Short mmCIF file of C-alpha atoms in Angstrom, two decimals:
data_model
loop_
_atom_site.label_atom_id
_atom_site.label_comp_id
_atom_site.label_asym_id
_atom_site.label_seq_id
_atom_site.Cartn_x
_atom_site.Cartn_y
_atom_site.Cartn_z
CA UNK A 237 0.00 0.00 0.00
CA UNK A 238 1.31 3.44 -0.97
CA UNK A 239 0.76 6.10 1.69
CA UNK A 240 1.01 9.86 2.06
CA UNK A 241 0.96 11.96 5.25
CA UNK A 242 -0.23 15.55 5.14
CA UNK A 243 -1.80 18.31 7.19
CA UNK A 244 -5.23 19.83 6.62
CA UNK A 245 -5.34 23.48 7.75
CA UNK A 246 -8.30 25.35 9.21
CA UNK A 247 -9.59 28.60 7.70
CA UNK A 248 -11.09 31.87 8.78
CA UNK A 249 -13.51 34.00 6.81
CA UNK A 250 -11.98 37.42 7.35
CA UNK A 251 -15.05 38.79 5.59
CA UNK A 252 -18.31 37.16 4.51
CA UNK A 253 -20.89 39.15 2.56
CA UNK A 254 -24.26 37.54 1.76
CA UNK A 255 -25.76 38.90 -1.47
CA UNK A 256 -29.09 37.10 -1.58
CA UNK A 257 -30.47 33.66 -2.36
CA UNK A 258 -29.73 31.86 -5.61
CA UNK A 259 -32.08 29.82 -7.76
CA UNK A 260 -30.42 26.60 -6.60
CA UNK A 261 -31.29 27.34 -2.97
CA UNK A 262 -27.79 28.42 -1.92
CA UNK A 263 -26.77 31.99 -1.09
CA UNK A 264 -24.63 34.21 -3.32
CA UNK A 265 -21.49 35.11 -1.37
CA UNK A 266 -18.25 36.99 -1.47
CA UNK A 267 -15.82 35.87 1.19
CA UNK A 268 -12.16 36.47 2.02
CA UNK A 269 -10.50 33.21 3.09
CA UNK A 270 -7.41 32.97 5.30
CA UNK A 271 -5.59 29.68 5.88
CA UNK A 272 -4.50 29.00 9.47
CA UNK A 273 -1.69 27.10 11.15
CA UNK A 274 -4.26 25.07 13.12
CA UNK A 275 -4.33 21.71 11.33
CA UNK A 276 -5.75 18.20 11.31
CA UNK A 277 -3.29 15.47 10.31
CA UNK A 278 -4.00 12.63 7.89
CA UNK A 279 -2.34 9.49 6.66
CA UNK A 280 -3.89 8.31 3.40
CA UNK A 281 -3.16 4.91 1.89
CA UNK A 282 -4.05 3.51 -1.54
CA UNK A 283 -3.75 -0.19 -2.40
CA UNK A 284 -4.82 -1.10 -5.96
CA UNK A 285 -4.57 -4.80 -5.05
CA UNK A 286 -6.64 -4.61 -1.88
CA UNK A 287 -10.40 -5.13 -1.52
CA UNK A 288 -12.20 -2.13 -3.00
CA UNK A 289 -13.60 0.27 -0.45
CA UNK A 290 -12.80 2.96 2.11
CA UNK A 291 -11.82 2.57 5.76
CA UNK A 292 -11.52 5.58 8.09
CA UNK A 293 -9.99 5.62 11.55
CA UNK A 294 -10.37 8.89 13.47
CA UNK A 295 -9.11 10.18 16.81
CA UNK A 296 -12.73 11.24 17.41
CA UNK A 297 -14.55 7.92 16.94
CA UNK A 298 -17.93 9.63 16.63
CA UNK A 299 -16.70 11.11 13.32
CA UNK A 300 -15.92 7.75 11.74
CA UNK A 301 -18.11 6.29 9.02
CA UNK A 302 -19.63 7.20 5.64
CA UNK A 303 -20.92 10.56 6.89
CA UNK A 304 -17.38 11.90 7.31
CA UNK A 305 -16.44 14.24 4.47
CA UNK A 306 -12.97 12.69 4.15
CA UNK A 307 -14.60 9.28 3.73
CA UNK A 308 -16.98 10.67 1.12
CA UNK A 309 -14.08 12.38 -0.69
CA UNK A 310 -12.26 9.06 -1.01
CA UNK A 311 -15.32 7.33 -2.47
CA UNK A 312 -15.97 10.22 -4.86
CA UNK A 313 -12.35 10.14 -6.05
CA UNK A 314 -12.36 6.40 -6.75
CA UNK A 315 -15.58 6.77 -8.74
CA UNK A 316 -14.40 9.82 -10.71
CA UNK A 317 -11.01 8.26 -11.49
CA UNK A 318 -12.53 4.88 -12.40
CA UNK A 319 -10.34 3.09 -9.88
CA UNK A 320 -11.13 -0.01 -7.86
CA UNK A 321 -8.80 0.04 -4.85
CA UNK A 322 -8.57 -0.05 -1.09
CA UNK A 323 -8.29 3.33 0.65
CA UNK A 324 -7.29 3.63 4.28
CA UNK A 325 -7.45 6.98 6.11
CA UNK A 326 -6.08 7.78 9.56
CA UNK A 327 -7.36 11.16 10.77
CA UNK A 328 -6.11 13.07 13.80
CA UNK A 329 -8.66 15.81 14.55
CA UNK A 330 -7.46 19.11 16.03
CA UNK A 331 -9.81 21.53 14.27
CA UNK A 332 -13.06 21.91 16.25
CA UNK A 333 -16.10 20.56 14.42
CA UNK A 334 -19.13 22.70 13.42
CA UNK A 335 -17.43 25.95 14.40
CA UNK A 336 -16.99 27.64 10.99
CA UNK A 337 -13.32 26.67 10.67
CA UNK A 338 -13.64 24.35 7.67
CA UNK A 339 -12.05 21.25 9.18
CA UNK A 340 -14.23 18.73 7.34
CA UNK A 341 -13.74 20.48 4.01
CA UNK A 342 -10.01 20.69 4.56
CA UNK A 343 -9.84 16.97 5.39
CA UNK A 344 -11.74 16.20 2.19
CA UNK A 345 -9.38 18.34 0.10
CA UNK A 346 -6.36 16.65 1.68
CA UNK A 347 -7.75 13.20 0.81
CA UNK A 348 -8.42 14.26 -2.79
CA UNK A 349 -4.90 15.65 -3.21
CA UNK A 350 -3.28 12.63 -1.58
CA UNK A 351 -5.20 10.04 -3.59
CA UNK A 352 -4.64 11.88 -6.85
CA UNK A 353 -0.90 11.86 -6.22
CA UNK A 354 -0.82 8.24 -5.07
CA UNK A 355 -2.80 7.17 -8.13
CA UNK A 356 -0.48 8.97 -10.55
CA UNK A 357 -2.61 12.10 -11.11
CA UNK A 358 -5.50 10.63 -13.11
CA UNK A 359 -7.55 13.80 -12.45
CA UNK A 360 -6.42 17.18 -13.76
CA UNK A 361 -6.69 20.25 -11.55
CA UNK A 362 -10.06 21.41 -12.94
CA UNK A 363 -11.62 17.97 -12.50
CA UNK A 364 -10.31 17.77 -8.95
CA UNK A 365 -11.73 21.22 -8.11
CA UNK A 366 -15.11 20.31 -9.59
CA UNK A 367 -15.11 17.11 -7.56
CA UNK A 368 -14.27 19.09 -4.43
CA UNK A 369 -17.01 21.65 -5.07
CA UNK A 370 -19.52 18.82 -5.24
CA UNK A 371 -18.49 17.73 -1.75
CA UNK A 372 -18.65 21.16 -0.11
CA UNK A 373 -18.37 24.85 -0.96
CA UNK A 374 -15.16 25.34 1.06
CA UNK A 375 -13.28 22.37 -0.44
CA UNK A 376 -12.00 24.23 -3.56
CA UNK A 377 -10.27 26.81 -1.33
CA UNK A 378 -8.33 24.07 0.43
CA UNK A 379 -7.33 22.55 -2.91
CA UNK A 380 -5.47 25.78 -3.63
CA UNK A 381 -2.05 26.44 -2.12
CA UNK A 382 -2.58 30.15 -1.46
CA UNK A 383 -3.08 31.29 2.15
CA UNK A 384 -5.43 34.04 0.92
CA UNK A 385 -8.28 33.81 -1.57
CA UNK A 386 -11.60 35.33 -2.54
CA UNK A 387 -14.58 33.01 -2.78
CA UNK A 388 -17.54 33.93 -4.96
CA UNK A 389 -20.77 32.16 -5.90
CA UNK A 390 -21.43 29.65 -3.10
CA UNK A 391 -17.90 30.43 -1.95
CA UNK A 392 -16.52 27.75 -4.28
CA UNK A 393 -15.38 30.03 -7.13
CA UNK A 394 -11.86 30.69 -5.91
CA UNK A 395 -9.47 33.49 -6.81
CA UNK A 396 -6.09 33.12 -5.11
CA UNK A 397 -4.68 36.41 -3.81
CA UNK A 398 -1.11 37.58 -3.36
CA UNK A 399 -1.33 39.46 -0.06
CA UNK A 400 1.66 40.45 2.12
CA UNK A 401 -0.24 39.78 5.34
CA UNK A 402 0.65 37.42 8.17
CA UNK A 403 -1.90 37.87 10.94
CA UNK A 404 -2.25 36.61 14.49
CA UNK A 405 -5.68 36.02 15.98
CA UNK A 406 -7.26 35.30 19.30
CA UNK A 407 -9.57 32.39 18.47
CA UNK A 408 -12.50 31.61 20.77
CA UNK A 409 -14.27 28.26 20.32
CA UNK A 410 -17.57 27.96 22.21
CA UNK A 411 -18.85 24.66 23.54
CA UNK A 412 -21.92 24.97 21.30
CA UNK A 413 -21.53 24.50 17.55
CA UNK A 414 -23.69 25.78 14.69
CA UNK A 415 -25.49 23.97 11.89
CA UNK A 416 -24.64 25.77 8.65
CA UNK A 417 -28.03 25.07 7.01
CA UNK A 418 -29.83 26.37 10.13
CA UNK A 419 -27.77 29.56 10.21
CA UNK A 420 -28.39 30.34 6.54
CA UNK A 421 -32.01 29.27 6.81
CA UNK A 422 -32.63 31.74 9.64
CA UNK A 423 -30.94 34.62 7.86
CA UNK A 424 -33.51 37.38 7.46
CA UNK A 425 -34.19 38.40 3.86
CA UNK A 426 -33.71 42.02 4.86
CA UNK A 427 -29.99 41.60 5.63
CA UNK A 428 -29.06 40.52 2.11
CA UNK A 429 -26.85 43.10 0.43
CA UNK A 430 -27.30 44.51 -3.05
CA UNK A 431 -23.54 44.63 -3.47
CA UNK A 432 -20.26 44.23 -1.65
CA UNK A 433 -19.22 47.53 0.00
CA UNK A 434 -17.02 49.28 -2.60
CA UNK A 435 -14.67 50.55 0.12
CA UNK A 436 -13.90 46.92 1.04
CA UNK A 437 -13.11 46.05 -2.58
CA UNK A 438 -10.97 49.15 -3.02
CA UNK A 439 -9.01 48.50 0.19
CA UNK A 440 -8.39 44.88 -0.80
CA UNK A 441 -7.16 45.93 -4.25
CA UNK A 442 -4.72 48.35 -2.57
CA UNK A 443 -3.70 45.59 -0.14
CA UNK A 444 -4.56 48.03 2.64
CA UNK A 445 -4.93 45.72 5.64
CA UNK A 446 -6.24 48.30 8.10
CA UNK A 447 -9.00 49.52 5.79
CA UNK A 448 -9.85 45.99 4.64
CA UNK A 449 -10.41 44.93 8.25
CA UNK A 450 -12.37 48.09 9.05
CA UNK A 451 -14.80 47.56 6.14
CA UNK A 452 -15.11 43.77 6.50
CA UNK A 453 -18.15 42.07 8.03
CA UNK A 454 -19.77 38.69 8.49
CA UNK A 455 -23.42 39.02 7.53
CA UNK A 456 -24.26 35.66 9.12
CA UNK A 457 -23.82 37.21 12.57
CA UNK A 458 -27.32 38.62 11.98
CA UNK A 459 -28.90 35.18 11.66
CA UNK A 460 -31.78 34.54 14.05
CA UNK A 461 -30.22 31.20 15.06
CA UNK A 462 -27.09 32.96 16.29
CA UNK A 463 -29.09 35.55 18.18
CA UNK A 464 -31.24 32.88 19.82
CA UNK A 465 -28.28 30.82 21.03
CA UNK A 466 -26.65 33.98 22.35
CA UNK A 467 -23.08 32.63 22.63
CA UNK A 468 -21.52 34.46 19.68
CA UNK A 469 -22.95 37.92 20.52
CA UNK A 470 -21.72 37.54 24.10
CA UNK A 471 -18.20 36.59 22.98
CA UNK A 472 -18.05 39.42 20.45
CA UNK A 473 -19.16 41.92 23.08
CA UNK A 474 -16.52 40.65 25.54
CA UNK A 475 -13.68 40.66 22.97
CA UNK A 476 -14.49 44.14 21.67
CA UNK A 477 -14.72 45.49 25.21
CA UNK A 478 -11.03 44.51 25.59
CA UNK A 479 -10.04 46.84 22.74
CA UNK A 480 -9.95 44.18 20.00
CA UNK A 481 -12.24 46.03 17.61
CA UNK A 482 -11.55 43.78 14.60
CA UNK A 483 -13.47 40.77 15.84
CA UNK A 484 -16.11 38.68 14.10
CA UNK A 485 -17.47 35.21 13.65
CA UNK A 486 -15.87 32.85 11.13
CA UNK A 487 -18.17 31.36 8.50
CA UNK A 488 -21.45 30.16 9.98
CA UNK A 489 -19.82 29.93 13.42
CA UNK A 490 -19.69 29.42 16.22
CA UNK A 491 -15.95 30.25 16.46
CA UNK A 492 -15.06 33.92 16.92
CA UNK A 493 -11.71 35.50 16.10
CA UNK A 494 -10.08 38.82 16.83
CA UNK A 495 -7.09 40.27 15.01
CA UNK A 496 -4.18 40.82 17.40
CA UNK A 497 -1.86 43.77 17.08
CA UNK A 498 -0.12 43.35 20.44
CA UNK A 499 -0.29 40.04 22.25
CA UNK A 500 1.36 40.84 25.58
CA UNK A 501 -2.00 40.51 27.36
CA UNK A 502 -3.31 37.49 25.47
CA UNK A 503 -2.60 35.12 28.34
CA UNK A 504 -4.76 37.15 30.70
CA UNK A 505 -7.55 37.38 28.11
CA UNK A 506 -7.51 33.62 27.53
CA UNK A 507 -7.69 32.95 31.25
CA UNK A 508 -10.58 35.39 31.70
CA UNK A 509 -12.52 34.05 28.71
CA UNK A 510 -12.25 30.47 29.86
CA UNK A 511 -13.05 31.31 33.48
CA UNK A 512 -16.30 32.90 32.28
CA UNK A 513 -17.22 29.75 30.39
CA UNK A 514 -17.34 31.53 27.04
CA UNK A 515 -15.22 28.91 25.31
CA UNK A 516 -11.74 27.61 24.69
CA UNK A 517 -9.34 30.35 23.57
CA UNK A 518 -5.91 30.25 21.96
CA UNK A 519 -3.74 32.08 19.42
CA UNK A 520 -3.55 31.10 15.74
CA UNK A 521 -1.91 32.74 12.74
CA UNK A 522 -1.83 32.76 8.95
CA UNK A 523 -0.24 29.65 7.48
CA UNK A 524 1.99 30.93 4.70
CA UNK A 525 3.60 27.66 3.68
CA UNK A 526 1.84 25.02 1.60
#
């Protein structure tokens, strides 16, 4: 059996603008992705002579089985490539699940990349990206090597960006996760934008970090589901009261991040956050390497 070991990074949505509902039932988005140094680890094996099928072993046993996106990615790859083979996946989970950090999508992208290499690259890049998009809207971002990218459409139309930014964040992970379909489903029609704020686009084109952050937003913070659960608004209020004005939810949540300029008091903030029961808190940063 040929094997490959690789990491699957988390992501943040530094900005997420919701531009209305599409005919296919999804929402039209523009989002700014950032890849993080918080990673799951995978070992992917391919044996053309073994019994055809997929086996997944995970450090979180409740995530094992056909519902896991990495498992589904392996099956989709074998079907698309026309390969009958045995696939074995060992997954060490570090990215919190259902928190808007993209762990499942990143795992799926890692499996697709690993199997394509192990099988001798039967799928070209476009075919691999299309396969990933069918698994989840965030998967195409993780198939790219860029730490920064714009996502359009469902978030799956990816434009890699050359940005000279390496950010540090305070990341707060609440005990309660969010269901992405529920969050989008409870998004009031009135919060849909007609367009992305032009000042955000202009700042991004100038690679002006300060103005980009100032004009960024996550429109999903207005979802009724998030307001009802109350955890995210409470965390945002706490973080901003400590002078970290550039704070927002990532994706559909429930993780919240704040951009750090000075981190000499991060330890005290982490201790206070956790003592209040608001969630687990730690520092992450942009992952620049592939």
